[in-house]
Amino acid sequence: MSAQTVNREGQLRRVLAVLRRDPLALTGSLVLAVLVVVGVGGSWLAPSGINEVNVDQMLEPPSWAHPFGTDELGRDVLSRVMIAARVSLQVGLVSVGIAIVVGVTLGLFAGYYRGWLDNVLMRCMDVLFAFPVLLLAVAIVAVLGPGLTTAMVAIGVVYTPIFARVTRAGVLSVREQVFVRAAVSVGASDLRIMRRHVLPNIAAPLIVQTSLSLAFAILSEAALSFLGLGVQPPDPAWGRMLFDGRGFVTEAWWLGFFPGAAIFLTVLAFNLVGDALRDVLDPRQLTVSEARRSTA
Amino acid sequence: MARFVIRRLLQSAVVLLGVTLVVFLLLQLVPGDPVRVALGTRFDPQTYEALRARAGLDQPLAVQYFDYLRRALTGDLGVSFRSGRPVTAIVLERLPATLSLAVTAVVFALVVAVPLGIVSAIRSGSLVDHAARVFSQFGVSVPDFWMGIMGILLFSGVLGWLPPSGYVALTDDPGRWASHVALPAVTVGLVTASILTRFIRSSMLEVLSEDYVRTAEAKGLRTRVVVSRHVLRNALIPVVTVVAVQLASLLGGVIVIEVLFAWPGIGRLTYDAVAARDYPVLQGAVLLVAALFLLVNLLVDILYARLDPRITVR
């Protein structure tokens, strides 16, 4: 068993220990587990169809039959909130996935090769950082056309620079380590060194950043959907449901309350887990607020 | 110091050049002909040709970019596809509304965050500290537009204290401006306050563990004197950066809140431009916000270097 494997097992044990010790992190993990179950099995678990219009039951307040009430078309809000969980998870995972693949690759090359490549790539990242996150996402979706796919691409693009920066910072310190120089001296190729020696050793900050970025990606998707630029009707999305419900806010509070509460709980859960992971894996990493500031 | 300022100026100029390129390329990403897309059912050949020529779309891409850059440097950001008015004038008209909302939100955030962050750090582990940490976790997780909707429901729908939306200029009627700005500013400000509270708390805790603070306490100085003379001054230096960055991001990042509260600022303009496919206005708004963002960051870096000379040698 290699030293690296032992180290990783140790980290996993520490993460599990912290989750057991920290009630907030444990609650966050449980909320995320429920979210995944609802997201994957929403269509089977939802009490009604998401587009089952019932004009006899328009704007009904929460009751046993409809725990989250009904909307202006008599549709069951609980079912729509449950099905929309899948959209949020999907957008979060795909957009952060795009940001990780592109950002980590760019950060690896920039940090490993340094020189002009590092300069060019990092100045490009600085340019993307010069735009407020939501504004750039809105602009990208506006030109590509609204929809789930473009929203995921746009959010992926705006979160790429943070991954590039975190990766590059990690690579800069790891590339000076003895084991990297040893790998160079035995003739290992650059790609092999990056994949086998550098990447595993900068995984901790990347895992933390992923958890925090998932939270912000879900918030960004909700904002885009609220603006009508994300998921298109009649498919449900939490942000879109909030937008549609705002016109009825004074007469049907449940239309605004439940979808917003779902976004809040999801983002909170990712943040709590992200904070706990940071404490274990990378105490020097940014706090949630700093991460948000740096991506704002 | 001079070398530091020049270096930062050059860096900002390079990034600004990149920003103009990204903003310029946005129009090229539009599938099909952007003018035809923008005109939609209002298409007529004469208007179409005039707008294409005015936007320089009949030129090669490189020529178009350098022309866009040259005109942008002189403050000419083109004309709106919809109204035919200069984009610069349209965007600048919306700046006061956004500025008044952003500044009010940041002032509110400071009023909440500074005392909360300080007390939370001084009484670390106390009930106030726990409350502050819950508040900051709440603030970074809650969608501001949801809080806005709940605010409208409570303060406008149930209590009837505040108008649900709309805008009155500060110069027209300060009283009515205040009643209209209250809900959106508090909505945005609470999120900002939660970020600042956490930052002030950690900055204070860091300074509180410094040797010179222990020395001051060992000399017998009262806690209040130690905090006000030694801790606060040093702890609040990095906070300046966060406040400025927050302000800069609010200038361009409150699209959703401006839409929700019908606040006629840059965010609302961006949203309207997207809905109307008025690409020159969208480009102009995005460019102005990014340039403001860069400018604020530059000024903060210089101010920070003045406050903490170690920065210039790092």
Coordinates of C-alpha atoms in Angstrom, one line a residue:
Chain A
M1 CA 0.0 0.0 0.0
S2 CA 1.5 3.3 -1.0
A3 CA 2.0 6.3 1.3
Q4 CA -0.4 8.2 -0.9
T5 CA -3.2 5.7 -0.4
V6 CA -2.7 5.6 3.4
N7 CA -2.8 9.4 3.4
R8 CA -6.1 9.4 1.4
E9 CA -7.6 6.8 3.7
G10 CA -6.6 8.9 6.7
Q11 CA -8.2 12.0 5.2
L12 CA -11.4 10.0 4.5
R13 CA -11.5 8.8 8.1
R14 CA -11.0 12.4 9.3
V15 CA -13.8 13.6 7.1
L16 CA -16.2 11.0 8.4
A17 CA -15.1 11.7 12.0
V18 CA -15.8 15.5 11.5
L19 CA -19.2 14.7 10.0
R20 CA -20.0 12.6 13.0
R21 CA -18.8 15.2 15.5
D22 CA -20.2 18.3 13.7
P23 CA -24.0 18.3 13.9
L24 CA -24.2 21.1 11.3
A25 CA -22.1 19.2 8.8
L26 CA -24.1 16.0 9.5
T27 CA -27.3 17.9 9.0
G28 CA -26.0 19.3 5.7
S29 CA -25.0 15.8 4.5
L30 CA -28.4 14.4 5.4
V31 CA -30.2 17.3 3.5
L32 CA -28.0 16.5 0.5
A33 CA -28.7 12.8 0.7
V34 CA -32.5 13.6 0.7
L35 CA -32.0 16.0 -2.2
V36 CA -30.2 13.3 -4.2
V37 CA -33.0 10.8 -3.5
V38 CA -35.7 13.3 -4.4
G39 CA -33.7 14.5 -7.5
V40 CA -33.2 10.9 -8.8
G41 CA -36.6 9.5 -7.8
G42 CA -38.7 12.7 -8.0
S43 CA -41.0 11.5 -10.8
W44 CA -42.0 8.4 -8.8
L45 CA -42.1 10.0 -5.4
A46 CA -44.1 13.2 -6.4
P47 CA -47.7 12.9 -5.4
S48 CA -49.0 14.4 -8.6
G49 CA -47.9 15.1 -12.2
I50 CA -45.9 18.3 -12.6
N51 CA -48.2 19.7 -15.3
E52 CA -51.5 18.3 -14.0
V53 CA -53.7 21.4 -14.4
N54 CA -56.7 21.4 -12.1
V55 CA -58.9 24.6 -12.5
D56 CA -61.1 23.6 -9.6
Q57 CA -58.1 23.8 -7.2
M58 CA -56.4 27.0 -8.2
L59 CA -54.3 28.8 -5.6
E60 CA -55.3 26.5 -2.8
P61 CA -53.3 27.0 0.5
P62 CA -51.3 24.2 2.0
S63 CA -53.5 21.3 3.1
W64 CA -53.2 17.5 3.7
A65 CA -54.0 17.0 0.0
H66 CA -51.5 19.5 -1.2
P67 CA -48.9 20.1 1.6
F68 CA -47.3 23.0 -0.4
G69 CA -50.6 24.3 -1.8
T70 CA -51.4 24.7 -5.5
D71 CA -50.4 27.3 -8.1
E72 CA -52.4 29.6 -10.4
L73 CA -53.2 26.6 -12.7
G74 CA -54.1 24.3 -9.8
R75 CA -50.9 22.3 -10.1
D76 CA -49.4 20.7 -7.0
V77 CA -46.5 22.9 -5.7
L78 CA -44.9 20.0 -3.7
S79 CA -44.6 17.8 -6.8
R80 CA -43.1 20.7 -8.8
V81 CA -40.6 21.5 -6.1
M82 CA -39.6 17.8 -6.0
I83 CA -39.1 17.5 -9.7
A84 CA -37.2 20.8 -9.8
A85 CA -34.6 19.4 -7.4
R86 CA -33.3 17.3 -10.3
V87 CA -32.8 20.4 -12.4
S88 CA -30.9 22.1 -9.7
L89 CA -28.7 19.1 -9.1
Q90 CA -28.1 18.6 -12.8
V91 CA -27.2 22.2 -13.4
G92 CA -24.9 22.3 -10.3
L93 CA -23.1 19.1 -11.3
V94 CA -22.7 19.7 -15.0
S95 CA -21.7 23.4 -14.7
V96 CA -19.2 22.8 -11.9
G97 CA -18.0 19.7 -13.9
I98 CA -17.3 22.0 -16.9
A99 CA -15.6 24.5 -14.6
I100 CA -13.4 21.8 -13.1
V101 CA -12.4 20.2 -16.4
V102 CA -11.5 23.4 -18.0
G103 CA -10.2 25.3 -15.0
V104 CA -8.1 22.5 -13.5
T105 CA -6.5 21.8 -16.9
L106 CA -5.7 25.4 -17.5
G107 CA -4.4 25.8 -13.9
L108 CA -2.3 22.7 -14.2
F109 CA -0.6 23.8 -17.4
A110 CA -0.1 27.4 -16.2
G111 CA 1.4 26.3 -12.8
Y112 CA 3.5 23.5 -14.2
Y113 CA 5.0 25.3 -17.2
R114 CA 5.0 28.9 -15.8
G115 CA 6.5 31.5 -18.2
W116 CA 4.5 33.0 -21.1
L117 CA 1.8 30.2 -21.0
D118 CA 1.1 31.0 -17.3
N119 CA 1.0 34.7 -18.1
V120 CA -1.4 34.4 -21.0
L121 CA -3.7 31.9 -19.3
M122 CA -3.9 33.8 -16.0
R123 CA -4.5 37.1 -17.7
C124 CA -7.4 35.5 -19.5
M125 CA -8.7 34.3 -16.2
D126 CA -8.3 37.9 -14.8
V127 CA -10.4 39.1 -17.7
L128 CA -13.2 36.7 -16.8
F129 CA -12.8 37.7 -13.1
A130 CA -13.5 41.3 -14.1
F131 CA -17.1 40.5 -14.7
P132 CA -19.6 40.1 -11.9
V133 CA -20.6 36.4 -12.1
L134 CA -24.3 36.8 -12.8
L135 CA -23.9 39.6 -15.3
L136 CA -21.5 37.5 -17.4
A137 CA -23.8 34.4 -17.1
V138 CA -26.7 36.6 -18.2
A139 CA -24.8 38.0 -21.2
I140 CA -23.7 34.5 -22.3
V141 CA -27.2 33.1 -22.1
A142 CA -28.6 36.2 -23.8
V143 CA -26.5 35.6 -26.9
L144 CA -26.6 31.8 -27.0
G145 CA -30.4 31.7 -26.3
P146 CA -32.1 30.8 -23.0
G147 CA -32.4 27.1 -21.9
L148 CA -31.0 24.5 -19.5
T149 CA -27.9 23.7 -21.7
T150 CA -26.8 27.3 -22.2
A151 CA -27.4 28.1 -18.5
M152 CA -25.1 25.2 -17.6
V153 CA -22.4 26.3 -20.1
A154 CA -22.7 29.9 -18.9
I155 CA -22.4 29.0 -15.2
G156 CA -19.5 26.6 -16.1
V157 CA -17.6 29.4 -17.9
V158 CA -18.0 32.0 -15.0
Y159 CA -16.8 29.5 -12.4
T160 CA -13.8 28.3 -14.5
P161 CA -11.3 31.0 -13.3
I162 CA -11.7 30.1 -9.6
F163 CA -10.7 26.5 -10.3
A164 CA -7.8 27.6 -12.5
R165 CA -6.5 29.9 -9.8
V166 CA -6.9 27.3 -7.0
T167 CA -5.2 24.6 -9.2
R168 CA -2.3 26.9 -10.2
A169 CA -1.6 27.9 -6.6
G170 CA -1.5 24.3 -5.6
V171 CA 0.7 23.3 -8.5
L172 CA 3.2 26.1 -7.8
S173 CA 3.9 24.6 -4.3
V174 CA 3.8 21.0 -5.3
R175 CA 6.1 21.2 -8.3
E176 CA 9.0 22.2 -6.0
Q177 CA 8.6 19.1 -3.9
V178 CA 11.3 16.4 -3.9
F179 CA 9.0 13.7 -5.3
V180 CA 8.2 15.8 -8.4
R181 CA 11.9 16.4 -9.0
A182 CA 12.5 12.7 -8.5
A183 CA 9.9 11.9 -11.1
V184 CA 11.5 14.4 -13.6
S185 CA 14.9 12.9 -12.9
V186 CA 13.7 9.3 -13.8
G187 CA 12.4 10.6 -17.1
A188 CA 8.7 10.7 -16.5
S189 CA 6.7 12.7 -19.0
D190 CA 5.2 16.0 -18.1
L191 CA 1.6 14.7 -18.5
R192 CA 2.4 11.7 -16.3
I193 CA 3.9 13.9 -13.6
M194 CA 0.9 16.2 -13.7
R195 CA -1.6 13.3 -13.6
R196 CA 0.1 10.9 -11.2
H197 CA 2.1 13.2 -8.9
V198 CA 0.8 16.8 -9.0
L199 CA -3.0 16.3 -9.3
P200 CA -3.5 13.9 -6.4
N201 CA -1.6 16.3 -4.1
I202 CA -3.7 19.3 -4.9
A203 CA -7.0 17.4 -4.6
A204 CA -7.9 18.7 -1.1
P205 CA -8.4 22.4 -2.0
L206 CA -10.2 21.3 -5.2
I207 CA -12.7 19.1 -3.3
V208 CA -13.5 22.0 -1.0
Q209 CA -13.8 24.5 -3.9
T210 CA -16.1 22.0 -5.7
S211 CA -18.5 21.8 -2.7
L212 CA -18.7 25.6 -2.3
S213 CA -19.0 26.1 -6.1
L214 CA -21.9 23.7 -6.3
A215 CA -23.7 25.9 -3.8
F216 CA -23.1 29.1 -5.8
A217 CA -23.9 27.3 -9.1
I218 CA -27.3 26.3 -7.8
L219 CA -27.8 29.9 -6.7
S220 CA -26.8 31.2 -10.1
E221 CA -29.1 28.8 -11.9
A222 CA -32.0 29.9 -9.7
A223 CA -31.2 33.5 -10.5
L224 CA -31.0 32.8 -14.3
S225 CA -34.3 30.8 -14.1
F226 CA -35.8 33.7 -12.1
L227 CA -34.9 36.0 -15.0
G228 CA -36.5 33.6 -17.5
L229 CA -33.1 32.6 -18.9
G230 CA -32.7 29.1 -17.5
V231 CA -35.2 26.2 -17.6
Q232 CA -38.1 27.0 -19.9
P233 CA -41.8 26.4 -19.0
P234 CA -43.6 24.2 -18.5
D235 CA -40.6 22.3 -16.9
P236 CA -40.3 23.4 -13.3
A237 CA -37.2 25.1 -11.8
W238 CA -37.1 26.7 -8.3
G239 CA -36.1 30.1 -9.7
R240 CA -38.7 30.1 -12.4
M241 CA -41.4 29.1 -9.8
L242 CA -40.4 32.0 -7.7
F243 CA -40.7 34.4 -10.6
D244 CA -44.1 33.0 -11.6
G245 CA -45.3 33.2 -8.0
R246 CA -44.2 36.8 -7.3
G247 CA -47.3 38.1 -8.9
F248 CA -49.4 36.3 -6.4
V249 CA -47.2 36.9 -3.4
T250 CA -49.7 38.7 -1.3
E251 CA -52.6 36.3 -1.9
A252 CA -50.7 33.0 -2.2
W253 CA -47.5 33.2 0.0
W254 CA -46.8 29.5 -0.5
L255 CA -46.0 30.0 -4.2
G256 CA -42.9 32.1 -3.2
F257 CA -42.1 30.5 0.0
F258 CA -41.5 26.8 -0.7
P259 CA -39.4 27.0 -3.9
G260 CA -37.2 29.7 -2.2
A261 CA -36.9 27.5 0.9
A262 CA -35.8 24.6 -1.2
I263 CA -33.0 26.7 -2.8
F264 CA -31.9 28.0 0.6
L265 CA -31.8 24.6 2.2
T266 CA -29.8 23.1 -0.7
V267 CA -27.3 25.9 -0.8
L268 CA -27.0 25.9 3.0
A269 CA -26.3 22.2 3.0
F270 CA -23.6 22.5 0.4
N271 CA -22.0 25.4 2.3
L272 CA -22.1 23.5 5.6
V273 CA -20.5 20.4 4.1
G274 CA -18.0 22.6 2.2
D275 CA -17.0 24.4 5.5
A276 CA -16.5 21.0 7.3
L277 CA -14.4 19.7 4.4
R278 CA -12.3 22.8 4.4
D279 CA -11.6 22.4 8.1
V280 CA -10.4 18.9 7.6
L281 CA -8.7 18.9 4.2
D282 CA -7.4 22.4 3.8
P283 CA -7.6 24.7 6.8
R284 CA -5.8 27.5 5.0
Q285 CA -8.4 27.6 2.2
L286 CA -10.8 30.5 1.8
T287 CA -13.9 30.8 4.0
V288 CA -17.3 30.6 2.3
S289 CA -17.6 34.4 2.3
E290 CA -14.2 34.9 0.9
A291 CA -14.9 32.3 -1.9
R292 CA -18.1 34.0 -2.7
R293 CA -16.4 37.4 -2.7
S294 CA -13.7 36.2 -5.0
T295 CA -16.2 34.8 -7.4
A296 CA -18.6 37.7 -7.2
Chain B
M1 CA 4.9 53.0 -4.2
A2 CA 5.1 54.7 -7.6
R3 CA 6.4 51.5 -9.2
F4 CA 3.6 49.5 -7.5
V5 CA 0.9 52.0 -8.8
I6 CA 2.4 51.9 -12.4
R7 CA 2.5 48.1 -12.4
R8 CA -1.1 47.9 -11.2
L9 CA -2.2 50.5 -13.8
L10 CA -0.6 48.5 -16.6
Q11 CA -2.1 45.2 -15.4
S12 CA -5.6 46.9 -15.2
A13 CA -5.1 48.3 -18.7
V14 CA -4.3 44.8 -20.1
V15 CA -7.3 43.3 -18.4
L16 CA -9.6 46.1 -19.6
L17 CA -8.4 45.4 -23.1
G18 CA -9.3 41.8 -22.6
V19 CA -12.7 42.8 -21.3
T20 CA -13.4 44.9 -24.4
L21 CA -12.5 41.9 -26.5
V22 CA -14.9 39.6 -24.6
V23 CA -17.7 42.2 -24.8
F24 CA -17.1 42.6 -28.5
L25 CA -17.1 38.9 -29.1
L26 CA -20.5 38.5 -27.3
L27 CA -22.1 40.0 -30.4
Q28 CA -20.3 37.5 -32.6
L29 CA -21.7 34.6 -30.6
V30 CA -25.3 35.5 -31.5
P31 CA -26.5 32.7 -33.8
G32 CA -27.4 34.2 -37.1
D33 CA -27.4 37.9 -37.9
P34 CA -27.7 39.9 -34.7
V35 CA -29.4 42.8 -36.4
R36 CA -32.0 40.6 -38.1
V37 CA -32.6 38.8 -34.7
A38 CA -33.0 42.1 -32.9
L39 CA -35.4 43.5 -35.5
G40 CA -37.6 40.4 -35.5
T41 CA -41.0 41.2 -36.9
R42 CA -40.1 44.9 -37.2
F43 CA -37.7 44.0 -40.0
D44 CA -37.4 46.4 -43.0
P45 CA -34.5 46.5 -45.4
Q46 CA -33.6 50.1 -44.9
T47 CA -33.4 50.0 -41.1
Y48 CA -31.6 46.7 -41.3
E49 CA -28.9 48.1 -43.6
A50 CA -28.6 51.3 -41.6
L51 CA -28.1 49.4 -38.3
R52 CA -25.6 46.9 -39.8
A53 CA -23.5 49.7 -41.2
R54 CA -23.8 51.8 -38.0
A55 CA -22.6 48.7 -36.0
G56 CA -19.9 48.1 -38.5
L57 CA -21.0 44.5 -39.1
D58 CA -20.2 44.7 -42.8
Q59 CA -16.5 44.9 -42.0
P60 CA -14.0 42.1 -41.3
L61 CA -13.9 41.0 -37.7
A62 CA -10.5 42.5 -36.8
V63 CA -11.5 45.9 -38.3
Q64 CA -14.8 45.7 -36.4
Y65 CA -12.9 45.1 -33.1
F66 CA -10.4 47.9 -33.5
D67 CA -13.2 50.2 -34.6
Y68 CA -15.2 49.2 -31.5
L69 CA -12.2 49.8 -29.3
R70 CA -11.4 53.2 -30.9
R71 CA -15.0 54.3 -30.5
A72 CA -15.3 52.9 -26.9
L73 CA -12.2 54.9 -25.9
T74 CA -14.0 58.1 -27.0
G75 CA -17.1 57.1 -25.1
D76 CA -19.1 56.0 -28.2
L77 CA -20.6 52.6 -27.5
G78 CA -22.9 52.5 -30.5
V79 CA -26.6 53.0 -30.8
S80 CA -29.5 51.0 -29.4
F81 CA -31.1 48.6 -32.0
R82 CA -34.5 49.5 -30.5
S83 CA -34.6 53.2 -29.8
G84 CA -31.7 54.4 -32.0
R85 CA -30.3 56.4 -29.0
P86 CA -26.6 56.4 -28.1
V87 CA -25.9 53.5 -25.7
T88 CA -23.5 55.6 -23.6
A89 CA -26.3 58.0 -22.7
I90 CA -28.8 55.2 -22.0
V91 CA -26.4 53.4 -19.7
L92 CA -25.3 56.6 -17.8
E93 CA -28.9 57.5 -17.2
R94 CA -29.4 54.3 -15.2
L95 CA -26.2 54.7 -13.2
P96 CA -27.6 57.0 -10.4
A97 CA -30.4 54.5 -9.5
T98 CA -28.0 51.6 -9.3
L99 CA -25.4 53.7 -7.4
S100 CA -28.0 54.9 -4.8
L101 CA -29.2 51.3 -4.2
A102 CA -25.6 49.9 -4.0
V103 CA -24.4 52.6 -1.6
T104 CA -27.4 52.4 0.6
A105 CA -27.1 48.6 0.8
V106 CA -23.4 48.8 1.7
V107 CA -24.0 51.5 4.4
F108 CA -26.7 49.3 5.9
A109 CA -24.4 46.3 5.7
L110 CA -21.6 48.2 7.5
V111 CA -24.0 49.3 10.3
V112 CA -25.0 45.7 10.9
A113 CA -21.6 44.0 10.3
V114 CA -19.1 46.2 12.0
P115 CA -20.5 46.0 15.5
L116 CA -21.6 42.3 15.1
G117 CA -18.2 41.3 13.7
I118 CA -16.3 43.1 16.5
V119 CA -18.4 41.8 19.4
S120 CA -18.4 38.3 17.9
A121 CA -14.6 38.3 17.8
I122 CA -14.1 39.9 21.3
R123 CA -16.6 37.5 22.9
S124 CA -15.6 34.5 20.8
G125 CA -17.6 31.4 21.8
S126 CA -20.4 33.5 23.4
L127 CA -24.1 33.5 22.4
V128 CA -23.5 36.7 20.3
D129 CA -20.7 34.9 18.5
H130 CA -22.9 31.9 17.7
A131 CA -25.7 34.2 16.6
A132 CA -23.3 36.1 14.3
R133 CA -22.0 32.8 12.8
V134 CA -25.6 31.6 12.2
F135 CA -26.4 35.0 10.6
S136 CA -23.4 34.9 8.3
Q137 CA -24.1 31.3 7.2
F138 CA -27.7 32.3 6.6
G139 CA -26.7 35.3 4.5
V140 CA -24.3 33.4 2.2
S141 CA -26.9 30.7 1.5
V142 CA -30.1 32.6 1.1
P143 CA -31.1 33.7 -2.4
D144 CA -31.5 37.5 -2.2
F145 CA -34.5 37.5 -4.5
W146 CA -36.4 35.0 -2.2
M147 CA -35.7 37.3 0.7
G148 CA -37.0 40.2 -1.4
I149 CA -40.2 38.4 -2.2
M150 CA -40.7 37.5 1.5
G151 CA -39.9 41.2 2.4
I152 CA -42.6 42.4 -0.1
L153 CA -45.0 39.9 1.4
L154 CA -44.3 41.0 5.0
F155 CA -43.7 44.8 4.8
S156 CA -45.9 45.6 1.9
G157 CA -48.6 42.9 1.8
V158 CA -49.2 42.2 5.5
L159 CA -48.0 45.4 7.3
G160 CA -48.4 47.9 4.5
W161 CA -45.4 49.9 5.6
L162 CA -43.4 50.0 2.4
P163 CA -44.2 50.1 -1.3
P164 CA -43.7 46.7 -3.0
S165 CA -41.7 48.2 -5.9
G166 CA -40.9 51.3 -7.9
Y167 CA -38.3 54.1 -7.8
V168 CA -38.3 57.8 -6.9
A169 CA -35.1 59.7 -7.5
L170 CA -33.3 60.9 -4.3
T171 CA -33.1 64.5 -5.7
D172 CA -36.9 64.5 -6.5
D173 CA -38.2 63.4 -3.1
P174 CA -35.8 62.1 -0.4
G175 CA -38.6 60.8 1.8
R176 CA -40.3 58.8 -0.9
W177 CA -36.9 57.6 -2.2
A178 CA -36.1 56.3 1.3
S179 CA -39.4 54.3 1.4
H180 CA -38.7 52.8 -2.0
V181 CA -35.1 52.0 -1.5
A182 CA -35.6 50.4 2.0
L183 CA -36.7 47.0 0.9
P184 CA -34.3 46.4 -2.0
A185 CA -31.4 47.9 0.0
V186 CA -32.0 45.8 3.1
T187 CA -32.5 42.7 1.0
V188 CA -29.1 43.2 -0.8
G189 CA -27.5 44.6 2.4
L190 CA -28.2 41.6 4.6
V191 CA -26.3 39.3 2.3
T192 CA -23.4 41.8 2.1
A193 CA -23.6 42.2 5.9
S194 CA -23.3 38.5 6.5
I195 CA -20.2 38.3 4.3
L196 CA -18.6 41.3 6.1
T197 CA -19.5 40.0 9.5
R198 CA -17.5 36.8 8.9
F199 CA -14.6 38.7 7.4
I200 CA -14.4 41.3 10.2
R201 CA -14.7 38.5 12.8
S202 CA -11.8 36.5 11.4
S203 CA -9.7 39.6 10.8
M204 CA -10.2 40.7 14.4
L205 CA -9.4 37.3 15.8
E206 CA -6.2 37.3 13.8
V207 CA -5.1 40.7 15.2
L208 CA -6.2 39.8 18.7
S209 CA -3.7 36.9 18.7
E210 CA -0.8 39.3 17.8
D211 CA 2.1 39.8 20.3
Y212 CA 1.6 43.6 20.4
V213 CA -2.0 43.1 21.6
R214 CA -0.8 40.8 24.4
T215 CA 1.9 43.4 25.3
A216 CA -0.8 46.1 25.4
E217 CA -2.9 43.9 27.7
A218 CA 0.1 43.0 29.8
K219 CA 0.8 46.8 30.3
G220 CA -2.6 46.9 32.0
L221 CA -4.5 48.8 29.3
R222 CA -8.3 48.3 29.5
T223 CA -9.9 46.0 26.9
R224 CA -11.8 48.9 25.3
V225 CA -8.5 50.9 24.8
V226 CA -6.7 47.8 23.4
V227 CA -9.5 47.1 21.0
S228 CA -10.0 50.7 19.8
R229 CA -6.3 51.8 19.6
H230 CA -4.5 48.6 18.6
V231 CA -6.9 45.9 17.3
L232 CA -9.6 47.8 15.3
R233 CA -7.1 49.9 13.3
N234 CA -5.2 46.9 12.0
A235 CA -8.2 44.6 11.7
L236 CA -10.2 46.9 9.6
I237 CA -7.5 47.5 6.9
P238 CA -8.3 44.3 5.0
V239 CA -12.0 45.0 5.5
V240 CA -11.6 48.1 3.3
T241 CA -10.9 45.7 0.4
V242 CA -13.9 43.6 1.0
V243 CA -16.2 46.5 1.3
A244 CA -15.0 48.0 -1.9
V245 CA -15.2 44.7 -3.8
Q246 CA -18.8 44.2 -2.5
L247 CA -19.7 47.7 -3.6
A248 CA -18.2 47.1 -7.0
S249 CA -20.1 43.8 -7.4
L250 CA -23.3 45.4 -6.3
L251 CA -23.0 47.9 -9.1
G252 CA -23.4 45.2 -11.7
G253 CA -24.6 42.3 -9.7
V254 CA -28.1 43.3 -8.5
I255 CA -29.9 42.4 -11.8
V256 CA -32.4 40.1 -10.0
I257 CA -33.2 42.6 -7.2
E258 CA -33.6 45.5 -9.7
V259 CA -36.0 43.3 -11.8
L260 CA -37.9 42.2 -8.7
F261 CA -38.4 45.7 -7.3
A262 CA -38.8 47.4 -10.7
W263 CA -35.7 49.5 -9.9
P264 CA -34.6 51.3 -13.1
G265 CA -30.8 50.7 -12.7
I266 CA -28.1 49.1 -14.8
G267 CA -29.3 45.6 -13.8
R268 CA -32.8 46.3 -15.0
L269 CA -31.4 47.8 -18.2
T270 CA -29.4 44.7 -18.8
Y271 CA -32.5 42.5 -18.3
D272 CA -34.6 44.7 -20.6
A273 CA -31.8 44.7 -23.3
V274 CA -31.7 40.8 -23.1
A275 CA -35.5 40.6 -23.4
A276 CA -35.5 43.0 -26.4
R277 CA -32.3 41.5 -27.9
D278 CA -30.8 45.0 -27.9
Y279 CA -27.2 43.7 -28.1
P280 CA -25.4 47.1 -28.2
V281 CA -27.1 48.2 -25.0
L282 CA -26.3 44.8 -23.4
Q283 CA -22.7 45.2 -24.5
G284 CA -22.5 48.8 -23.2
A285 CA -24.0 47.9 -19.8
V286 CA -21.6 44.9 -19.4
L287 CA -18.6 46.9 -20.5
L288 CA -19.4 49.8 -18.1
V289 CA -19.9 47.5 -15.2
A290 CA -16.7 45.5 -15.8
A291 CA -14.7 48.8 -16.2
L292 CA -16.2 50.1 -13.0
F293 CA -15.3 46.8 -11.3
L294 CA -11.7 47.1 -12.5
L295 CA -11.5 50.7 -11.5
V296 CA -12.7 50.1 -7.9
N297 CA -10.3 47.2 -7.6
L298 CA -7.4 49.3 -8.8
L299 CA -8.3 52.1 -6.4
V300 CA -8.7 49.7 -3.5
D301 CA -5.3 48.1 -4.2
I302 CA -3.6 51.6 -4.2
L303 CA -5.5 52.6 -1.0
Y304 CA -4.6 49.3 0.6
A305 CA -0.9 49.8 -0.3
R306 CA -1.1 53.3 1.3
L307 CA -2.6 51.9 4.5
D308 CA -0.3 48.9 4.6
P309 CA 3.1 49.6 3.0
R310 CA 4.1 45.9 3.2
I311 CA 1.8 45.3 0.2
T312 CA 4.1 47.2 -2.3
V313 CA 7.1 45.0 -1.6
R314 CA 5.2 41.6 -1.7

